[in-house]
């Protein structure tokens, strides 16, 4: 089974393109796995405390989007169309060019489960 992953990055200086990998998102079949590193978030805060509020806001927006997308709607009468897929990750990697960026999604040719993700 194919799975795709993308790395979330904090770009402190867009001119030098230096970045810190903050987290990982994996889409496996219809499951979404998402994790942020608290240690890396603390480092980003120390590097540029002025921009941290914007980073925190962007991450909270993305986390709430992921939560909405990961809801199991099998018991609902009406189901919403899921937006979080490989194409969406590709769009994020192309167009998110602020302080929060996403790597181009890469394919993993193996099964991903909660235990293998963590």
mmCIF file of N, CA and C in Angstrom:
data_model
loop_
_atom_site.group_PDB
_atom_site.id
_atom_site.type_symbol
_atom_site.label_atom_id
_atom_site.label_comp_id
_atom_site.label_asym_id
_atom_site.label_seq_id
_atom_site.Cartn_x
_atom_site.Cartn_y
_atom_site.Cartn_z
ATOM 1 N N UNK A 1 0.830 -1.169 0.000
ATOM 2 C CA UNK A 1 0.000 0.000 0.000
ATOM 3 C C UNK A 1 0.885 1.248 0.000
ATOM 4 N N UNK A 2 0.510 2.240 -0.791
ATOM 5 C CA UNK A 2 1.283 3.463 -0.857
ATOM 6 C C UNK A 2 0.841 4.437 0.225
ATOM 7 N N UNK A 3 1.808 5.083 0.793
ATOM 8 C CA UNK A 3 1.575 6.150 1.756
ATOM 9 C C UNK A 3 2.435 7.327 1.334
ATOM 10 N N UNK A 4 2.040 8.512 1.740
ATOM 11 C CA UNK A 4 2.821 9.705 1.412
ATOM 12 C C UNK A 4 3.112 10.470 2.698
ATOM 13 N N UNK A 5 4.277 11.079 2.736
ATOM 14 C CA UNK A 5 4.629 11.902 3.893
ATOM 15 C C UNK A 5 5.154 13.250 3.441
ATOM 16 N N UNK A 6 5.018 14.229 4.317
ATOM 17 C CA UNK A 6 5.546 15.561 4.085
ATOM 18 C C UNK A 6 6.082 16.081 5.418
ATOM 19 N N UNK A 7 7.165 16.816 5.350
ATOM 20 C CA UNK A 7 7.807 17.363 6.552
ATOM 21 C C UNK A 7 7.403 18.827 6.692
ATOM 22 N N UNK A 8 6.950 19.205 7.881
ATOM 23 C CA UNK A 8 6.629 20.592 8.171
ATOM 24 C C UNK A 8 7.905 21.278 8.625
ATOM 25 N N UNK A 9 8.164 22.455 8.033
ATOM 26 C CA UNK A 9 9.398 23.167 8.333
ATOM 27 C C UNK A 9 9.112 24.596 8.776
ATOM 28 N N UNK A 10 9.905 25.060 9.717
ATOM 29 C CA UNK A 10 9.897 26.462 10.115
ATOM 30 C C UNK A 10 11.085 27.123 9.420
ATOM 31 N N UNK A 11 10.802 28.132 8.606
ATOM 32 C CA UNK A 11 11.865 28.837 7.890
ATOM 33 C C UNK A 11 12.121 30.145 8.616
ATOM 34 N N UNK A 12 13.243 30.200 9.300
ATOM 35 C CA UNK A 12 13.608 31.383 10.074
ATOM 36 C C UNK A 12 14.085 32.516 9.174
ATOM 37 N N UNK A 13 14.843 32.179 8.148
ATOM 38 C CA UNK A 13 15.386 33.182 7.249
ATOM 39 C C UNK A 13 15.149 32.739 5.808
ATOM 40 N N UNK A 14 14.189 33.357 5.114
ATOM 41 C CA UNK A 14 13.888 32.925 3.747
ATOM 42 C C UNK A 14 15.021 33.218 2.754
ATOM 43 N N UNK A 15 15.881 34.169 3.066
ATOM 44 C CA UNK A 15 16.985 34.473 2.150
ATOM 45 C C UNK A 15 18.019 33.352 2.118
ATOM 46 N N UNK A 16 18.319 32.801 3.284
ATOM 47 C CA UNK A 16 19.303 31.716 3.337
ATOM 48 C C UNK A 16 18.632 30.346 3.243
ATOM 49 N N UNK A 17 17.301 30.336 3.334
ATOM 50 C CA UNK A 17 16.504 29.105 3.273
ATOM 51 C C UNK A 17 16.864 28.120 4.390
ATOM 52 N N UNK A 18 17.329 28.651 5.522
ATOM 53 C CA UNK A 18 17.592 27.778 6.658
ATOM 54 C C UNK A 18 16.254 27.427 7.304
ATOM 55 N N UNK A 19 16.118 26.166 7.648
ATOM 56 C CA UNK A 19 14.836 25.691 8.156
ATOM 57 C C UNK A 19 15.043 24.653 9.246
ATOM 58 N N UNK A 20 14.024 24.523 10.101
ATOM 59 C CA UNK A 20 14.007 23.504 11.142
ATOM 60 C C UNK A 20 12.815 22.599 10.849
ATOM 61 N N UNK A 21 13.050 21.307 10.795
ATOM 62 C CA UNK A 21 11.961 20.353 10.613
ATOM 63 C C UNK A 21 11.187 20.267 11.923
ATOM 64 N N UNK A 22 9.925 20.684 11.897
ATOM 65 C CA UNK A 22 9.113 20.731 13.111
ATOM 66 C C UNK A 22 8.251 19.495 13.307
ATOM 67 N N UNK A 23 7.846 18.889 12.197
ATOM 68 C CA UNK A 23 6.913 17.786 12.331
ATOM 69 C C UNK A 23 6.766 16.993 11.062
ATOM 70 N N UNK A 24 5.846 16.063 11.112
ATOM 71 C CA UNK A 24 5.652 15.121 10.019
ATOM 72 C C UNK A 24 4.166 14.844 9.868
ATOM 73 N N UNK A 25 3.725 14.781 8.623
ATOM 74 C CA UNK A 25 2.359 14.355 8.335
ATOM 75 C C UNK A 25 2.438 13.201 7.350
ATOM 76 N N UNK A 26 1.678 12.152 7.624
ATOM 77 C CA UNK A 26 1.648 10.968 6.770
ATOM 78 C C UNK A 26 0.197 10.673 6.425
ATOM 79 N N UNK A 27 -0.047 10.433 5.154
ATOM 80 C CA UNK A 27 -1.364 10.004 4.705
ATOM 81 C C UNK A 27 -1.216 8.575 4.210
ATOM 82 N N UNK A 28 -1.888 7.662 4.895
ATOM 83 C CA UNK A 28 -1.821 6.245 4.566
ATOM 84 C C UNK A 28 -3.239 5.748 4.360
ATOM 85 N N UNK A 29 -3.550 5.391 3.127
ATOM 86 C CA UNK A 29 -4.899 4.975 2.768
ATOM 87 C C UNK A 29 -5.838 6.122 3.124
ATOM 88 N N UNK A 30 -6.730 5.947 4.053
ATOM 89 C CA UNK A 30 -7.653 7.019 4.452
ATOM 90 C C UNK A 30 -7.293 7.569 5.833
ATOM 91 N N UNK A 31 -6.168 7.134 6.385
ATOM 92 C CA UNK A 31 -5.734 7.576 7.700
ATOM 93 C C UNK A 31 -4.744 8.732 7.573
ATOM 94 N N UNK A 32 -4.809 9.647 8.545
ATOM 95 C CA UNK A 32 -3.889 10.780 8.595
ATOM 96 C C UNK A 32 -3.144 10.708 9.924
ATOM 97 N N UNK A 33 -1.817 10.743 9.847
ATOM 98 C CA UNK A 33 -0.965 10.753 11.037
ATOM 99 C C UNK A 33 -0.192 12.065 11.038
ATOM 100 N N UNK A 34 -0.153 12.721 12.206
ATOM 101 C CA UNK A 34 0.454 14.036 12.293
ATOM 102 C C UNK A 34 1.159 14.165 13.640
ATOM 103 N N UNK A 35 2.377 14.700 13.617
ATOM 104 C CA UNK A 35 3.124 14.885 14.864
ATOM 105 C C UNK A 35 4.022 16.108 14.750
ATOM 106 N N UNK A 36 4.082 16.872 15.840
ATOM 107 C CA UNK A 36 4.999 18.009 15.953
ATOM 108 C C UNK A 36 5.963 17.751 17.099
ATOM 109 N N UNK A 37 7.203 18.189 16.934
ATOM 110 C CA UNK A 37 8.215 18.040 17.972
ATOM 111 C C UNK A 37 8.194 19.261 18.886
ATOM 112 N N UNK A 38 7.907 19.040 20.164
ATOM 113 C CA UNK A 38 7.896 20.148 21.130
ATOM 114 C C UNK A 38 9.280 20.754 21.302
ATOM 115 N N UNK A 39 10.315 19.927 21.229
ATOM 116 C CA UNK A 39 11.695 20.439 21.353
ATOM 117 C C UNK A 39 12.026 21.376 20.188
ATOM 118 N N UNK A 40 11.620 21.008 18.993
ATOM 119 C CA UNK A 40 11.903 21.857 17.830
ATOM 120 C C UNK A 40 11.085 23.150 17.889
ATOM 121 N N UNK A 41 9.861 23.073 18.416
ATOM 122 C CA UNK A 41 9.051 24.283 18.575
ATOM 123 C C UNK A 41 9.704 25.244 19.569
ATOM 124 N N UNK A 42 10.249 24.701 20.639
ATOM 125 C CA UNK A 42 10.955 25.540 21.622
ATOM 126 C C UNK A 42 12.190 26.195 20.999
ATOM 127 N N UNK A 43 12.901 25.450 20.172
ATOM 128 C CA UNK A 43 14.065 26.001 19.480
ATOM 129 C C UNK A 43 13.652 27.132 18.533
ATOM 130 N N UNK A 44 12.565 26.918 17.802
ATOM 131 C CA UNK A 44 12.064 27.962 16.895
ATOM 132 C C UNK A 44 11.686 29.214 17.677
ATOM 133 N N UNK A 45 11.107 29.030 18.848
ATOM 134 C CA UNK A 45 10.727 30.163 19.698
ATOM 135 C C UNK A 45 11.957 30.932 20.166
ATOM 136 N N UNK A 46 13.024 30.207 20.513
ATOM 137 C CA UNK A 46 14.264 30.861 20.950
ATOM 138 C C UNK A 46 14.961 31.589 19.803
ATOM 139 N N UNK A 47 14.907 31.015 18.610
ATOM 140 C CA UNK A 47 15.575 31.622 17.462
ATOM 141 C C UNK A 47 14.946 32.955 17.068
ATOM 142 N N UNK A 48 13.622 32.999 17.092
ATOM 143 C CA UNK A 48 12.950 34.216 16.655
ATOM 144 C C UNK A 48 11.612 34.337 17.378
ATOM 145 N N UNK A 49 11.665 34.891 18.580
ATOM 146 C CA UNK A 49 10.461 34.970 19.404
ATOM 147 C C UNK A 49 9.405 35.897 18.808
ATOM 148 N N UNK A 50 9.822 36.875 18.003
ATOM 149 C CA UNK A 50 8.860 37.792 17.389
ATOM 150 C C UNK A 50 7.982 37.072 16.363
ATOM 151 N N UNK A 51 8.562 36.169 15.604
ATOM 152 C CA UNK A 51 7.796 35.451 14.586
ATOM 153 C C UNK A 51 7.073 34.230 15.132
ATOM 154 N N UNK A 52 7.338 33.874 16.372
ATOM 155 C CA UNK A 52 6.774 32.644 16.911
ATOM 156 C C UNK A 52 5.249 32.679 16.987
ATOM 157 N N UNK A 53 4.670 33.834 17.300
ATOM 158 C CA UNK A 53 3.208 33.931 17.371
ATOM 159 C C UNK A 53 2.576 33.619 16.020
ATOM 160 N N UNK A 54 3.191 34.092 14.951
ATOM 161 C CA UNK A 54 2.682 33.788 13.605
ATOM 162 C C UNK A 54 2.833 32.297 13.295
ATOM 163 N N UNK A 55 3.960 31.726 13.673
ATOM 164 C CA UNK A 55 4.164 30.294 13.480
ATOM 165 C C UNK A 55 3.138 29.497 14.278
ATOM 166 N N UNK A 56 2.934 29.894 15.526
ATOM 167 C CA UNK A 56 1.972 29.211 16.390
ATOM 168 C C UNK A 56 0.556 29.293 15.803
ATOM 169 N N UNK A 57 0.176 30.457 15.297
ATOM 170 C CA UNK A 57 -1.133 30.625 14.674
ATOM 171 C C UNK A 57 -1.273 29.714 13.457
ATOM 172 N N UNK A 58 -0.252 29.694 12.602
ATOM 173 C CA UNK A 58 -0.291 28.861 11.397
ATOM 174 C C UNK A 58 -0.395 27.382 11.753
ATOM 175 N N UNK A 59 0.359 26.958 12.746
ATOM 176 C CA UNK A 59 0.306 25.558 13.172
ATOM 177 C C UNK A 59 -1.056 25.196 13.763
ATOM 178 N N UNK A 60 -1.627 26.103 14.544
ATOM 179 C CA UNK A 60 -2.948 25.836 15.115
ATOM 180 C C UNK A 60 -4.011 25.728 14.026
ATOM 181 N N UNK A 61 -3.923 26.565 13.009
ATOM 182 C CA UNK A 61 -4.858 26.481 11.885
ATOM 183 C C UNK A 61 -4.712 25.135 11.177
ATOM 184 N N UNK A 62 -3.474 24.721 10.945
ATOM 185 C CA UNK A 62 -3.249 23.454 10.257
ATOM 186 C C UNK A 62 -3.694 22.275 11.121
ATOM 187 N N UNK A 63 -3.397 22.327 12.430
ATOM 188 C CA UNK A 63 -3.812 21.240 13.328
ATOM 189 C C UNK A 63 -5.330 21.092 13.353
ATOM 190 N N UNK A 64 -6.052 22.203 13.392
ATOM 191 C CA UNK A 64 -7.516 22.115 13.415
ATOM 192 C C UNK A 64 -8.037 21.563 12.089
ATOM 193 N N UNK A 65 -7.388 21.910 10.982
ATOM 194 C CA UNK A 65 -7.772 21.356 9.681
ATOM 195 C C UNK A 65 -7.547 19.846 9.656
ATOM 196 N N UNK A 66 -6.408 19.403 10.163
ATOM 197 C CA UNK A 66 -6.096 17.965 10.195
ATOM 198 C C UNK A 66 -7.103 17.231 11.074
ATOM 199 N N UNK A 67 -7.463 17.812 12.202
ATOM 200 C CA UNK A 67 -8.449 17.178 13.087
ATOM 201 C C UNK A 67 -9.793 17.016 12.386
ATOM 202 N N UNK A 68 -10.223 18.049 11.673
ATOM 203 C CA UNK A 68 -11.496 17.957 10.938
ATOM 204 C C UNK A 68 -11.430 16.882 9.865
ATOM 205 N N UNK A 69 -10.294 16.785 9.204
ATOM 206 C CA UNK A 69 -10.140 15.811 8.127
ATOM 207 C C UNK A 69 -10.038 14.383 8.652
ATOM 208 N N UNK A 70 -9.563 14.221 9.871
ATOM 209 C CA UNK A 70 -9.330 12.882 10.418
ATOM 210 C C UNK A 70 -10.553 12.302 11.128
ATOM 211 N N UNK A 71 -11.640 13.054 11.200
ATOM 212 C CA UNK A 71 -12.845 12.559 11.865
ATOM 213 C C UNK A 71 -13.438 11.401 11.064
ATOM 214 N N UNK A 72 -13.762 10.337 11.767
ATOM 215 C CA UNK A 72 -14.396 9.178 11.141
ATOM 216 C C UNK A 72 -15.876 9.497 10.933
ATOM 217 N N UNK A 73 -16.277 9.614 9.687
ATOM 218 C CA UNK A 73 -17.655 9.987 9.364
ATOM 219 C C UNK A 73 -18.510 8.792 8.978
ATOM 220 N N UNK A 74 -18.068 7.601 9.293
ATOM 221 C CA UNK A 74 -18.802 6.406 8.870
ATOM 222 C C UNK A 74 -20.185 6.302 9.513
ATOM 223 N N UNK A 75 -20.385 6.948 10.663
ATOM 224 C CA UNK A 75 -21.692 6.880 11.319
ATOM 225 C C UNK A 75 -22.619 8.023 10.905
ATOM 226 N N UNK A 76 -22.108 8.974 10.158
ATOM 227 C CA UNK A 76 -22.911 10.132 9.773
ATOM 228 C C UNK A 76 -23.764 9.818 8.551
ATOM 229 N N UNK A 77 -24.895 10.485 8.473
ATOM 230 C CA UNK A 77 -25.769 10.339 7.313
ATOM 231 C C UNK A 77 -25.153 11.023 6.098
ATOM 232 N N UNK A 78 -24.611 12.220 6.315
ATOM 233 C CA UNK A 78 -23.964 12.963 5.237
ATOM 234 C C UNK A 78 -22.470 13.023 5.514
ATOM 235 N N UNK A 79 -21.698 12.775 4.501
ATOM 236 C CA UNK A 79 -20.244 12.777 4.641
ATOM 237 C C UNK A 79 -19.667 13.946 3.844
ATOM 238 N N UNK A 80 -18.682 14.607 4.416
ATOM 239 C CA UNK A 80 -18.005 15.686 3.701
ATOM 240 C C UNK A 80 -16.903 15.094 2.831
ATOM 241 N N UNK A 81 -16.567 15.804 1.795
ATOM 242 C CA UNK A 81 -15.490 15.346 0.930
ATOM 243 C C UNK A 81 -14.155 15.693 1.567
ATOM 244 N N UNK A 82 -13.299 14.711 1.691
ATOM 245 C CA UNK A 82 -11.990 14.923 2.318
ATOM 246 C C UNK A 82 -11.067 15.667 1.357
ATOM 247 N N UNK A 83 -10.346 16.618 1.902
ATOM 248 C CA UNK A 83 -9.419 17.413 1.096
ATOM 249 C C UNK A 83 -7.970 17.009 1.298
ATOM 250 N N UNK A 84 -7.676 16.395 2.422
ATOM 251 C CA UNK A 84 -6.292 16.082 2.766
ATOM 252 C C UNK A 84 -5.870 14.794 2.082
ATOM 253 N N UNK A 85 -5.123 14.950 1.006
ATOM 254 C CA UNK A 85 -4.611 13.816 0.248
ATOM 255 C C UNK A 85 -3.256 14.210 -0.329
ATOM 256 N N UNK A 86 -2.686 13.350 -1.161
ATOM 257 C CA UNK A 86 -1.360 13.628 -1.733
ATOM 258 C C UNK A 86 -1.359 14.915 -2.559
ATOM 259 N N UNK A 87 -2.432 15.134 -3.288
ATOM 260 C CA UNK A 87 -2.515 16.344 -4.108
ATOM 261 C C UNK A 87 -2.523 17.601 -3.236
ATOM 262 N N UNK A 88 -3.228 17.546 -2.119
ATOM 263 C CA UNK A 88 -3.277 18.680 -1.202
ATOM 264 C C UNK A 88 -1.904 18.945 -0.589
ATOM 265 N N UNK A 89 -1.205 17.876 -0.197
ATOM 266 C CA UNK A 89 0.155 18.036 0.329
ATOM 267 C C UNK A 89 1.082 18.645 -0.717
ATOM 268 N N UNK A 90 0.910 18.244 -1.956
ATOM 269 C CA UNK A 90 1.715 18.801 -3.039
ATOM 270 C C UNK A 90 1.431 20.297 -3.206
ATOM 271 N N UNK A 91 0.162 20.666 -3.105
ATOM 272 C CA UNK A 91 -0.209 22.074 -3.202
ATOM 273 C C UNK A 91 0.382 22.872 -2.043
ATOM 274 N N UNK A 92 0.361 22.298 -0.828
ATOM 275 C CA UNK A 92 0.973 22.972 0.321
ATOM 276 C C UNK A 92 2.465 23.186 0.100
ATOM 277 N N UNK A 93 3.135 22.188 -0.463
ATOM 278 C CA UNK A 93 4.579 22.318 -0.680
ATOM 279 C C UNK A 93 4.884 23.377 -1.736
ATOM 280 N N UNK A 94 4.000 23.535 -2.699
ATOM 281 C CA UNK A 94 4.228 24.520 -3.769
ATOM 282 C C UNK A 94 3.896 25.946 -3.356
ATOM 283 N N UNK A 95 2.844 26.120 -2.561
ATOM 284 C CA UNK A 95 2.331 27.466 -2.331
ATOM 285 C C UNK A 95 2.515 28.010 -0.924
ATOM 286 N N UNK A 96 2.821 27.190 0.051
ATOM 287 C CA UNK A 96 3.102 27.702 1.393
ATOM 288 C C UNK A 96 4.566 28.113 1.447
ATOM 289 N N UNK A 97 4.827 29.390 1.266
ATOM 290 C CA UNK A 97 6.216 29.835 1.254
ATOM 291 C C UNK A 97 6.494 30.890 2.318
ATOM 292 N N UNK A 98 5.735 30.849 3.411
ATOM 293 C CA UNK A 98 5.968 31.752 4.533
ATOM 294 C C UNK A 98 6.904 31.098 5.534
ATOM 295 N N UNK A 99 6.649 31.354 6.810
ATOM 296 C CA UNK A 99 7.526 30.774 7.828
ATOM 297 C C UNK A 99 7.208 29.305 8.071
ATOM 298 N N UNK A 100 5.997 28.867 7.728
ATOM 299 C CA UNK A 100 5.640 27.448 7.810
ATOM 300 C C UNK A 100 5.580 26.895 6.395
ATOM 301 N N UNK A 101 6.436 25.922 6.124
ATOM 302 C CA UNK A 101 6.487 25.325 4.794
ATOM 303 C C UNK A 101 6.385 23.813 4.898
ATOM 304 N N UNK A 102 6.076 23.187 3.770
ATOM 305 C CA UNK A 102 5.911 21.741 3.692
ATOM 306 C C UNK A 102 6.821 21.205 2.605
ATOM 307 N N UNK A 103 7.474 20.084 2.886
ATOM 308 C CA UNK A 103 8.315 19.476 1.862
ATOM 309 C C UNK A 103 7.425 18.830 0.806
ATOM 310 N N UNK A 104 7.993 18.612 -0.359
ATOM 311 C CA UNK A 104 7.259 17.917 -1.419
ATOM 312 C C UNK A 104 6.926 16.520 -0.912
ATOM 313 N N UNK A 105 5.673 16.082 -1.060
ATOM 314 C CA UNK A 105 5.311 14.758 -0.544
ATOM 315 C C UNK A 105 6.096 13.645 -1.229
ATOM 316 N N UNK A 106 6.520 12.710 -0.428
ATOM 317 C CA UNK A 106 7.260 11.542 -0.917
ATOM 318 C C UNK A 106 6.431 10.297 -0.644
ATOM 319 N N UNK A 107 6.571 9.322 -1.509
ATOM 320 C CA UNK A 107 5.818 8.077 -1.397
ATOM 321 C C UNK A 107 6.612 7.063 -0.583
ATOM 322 N N UNK A 108 5.899 6.364 0.300
ATOM 323 C CA UNK A 108 6.465 5.256 1.064
ATOM 324 C C UNK A 108 5.739 4.002 0.589
ATOM 325 N N UNK A 109 6.470 3.007 0.169
ATOM 326 C CA UNK A 109 5.849 1.770 -0.309
ATOM 327 C C UNK A 109 5.760 0.747 0.818
ATOM 328 N N UNK A 110 5.025 1.112 1.866
ATOM 329 C CA UNK A 110 4.821 0.171 2.974
ATOM 330 C C UNK A 110 3.581 0.606 3.744
ATOM 331 N N UNK A 111 3.115 -0.279 4.590
ATOM 332 C CA UNK A 111 1.957 0.043 5.417
ATOM 333 C C UNK A 111 2.394 0.918 6.577
ATOM 334 N N UNK A 112 1.589 1.910 6.870
ATOM 335 C CA UNK A 112 1.842 2.773 8.015
ATOM 336 C C UNK A 112 0.675 2.603 8.984
ATOM 337 N N UNK A 113 1.007 2.329 10.214
ATOM 338 C CA UNK A 113 0.008 2.168 11.269
ATOM 339 C C UNK A 113 0.395 3.116 12.392
ATOM 340 N N UNK A 114 -0.444 3.272 13.385
ATOM 341 C CA UNK A 114 -0.072 4.155 14.504
ATOM 342 C C UNK A 114 1.242 3.751 15.171
ATOM 343 N N UNK A 115 1.516 2.461 15.297
ATOM 344 C CA UNK A 115 2.760 2.026 15.951
ATOM 345 C C UNK A 115 3.971 2.300 15.072
ATOM 346 N N UNK A 116 3.869 2.054 13.768
ATOM 347 C CA UNK A 116 5.020 2.322 12.890
ATOM 348 C C UNK A 116 5.231 3.811 12.720
ATOM 349 N N UNK A 117 4.174 4.607 12.793
ATOM 350 C CA UNK A 117 4.325 6.062 12.668
ATOM 351 C C UNK A 117 5.091 6.615 13.859
ATOM 352 N N UNK A 118 4.725 6.191 15.047
ATOM 353 C CA UNK A 118 5.381 6.723 16.246
ATOM 354 C C UNK A 118 6.733 6.076 16.459
#
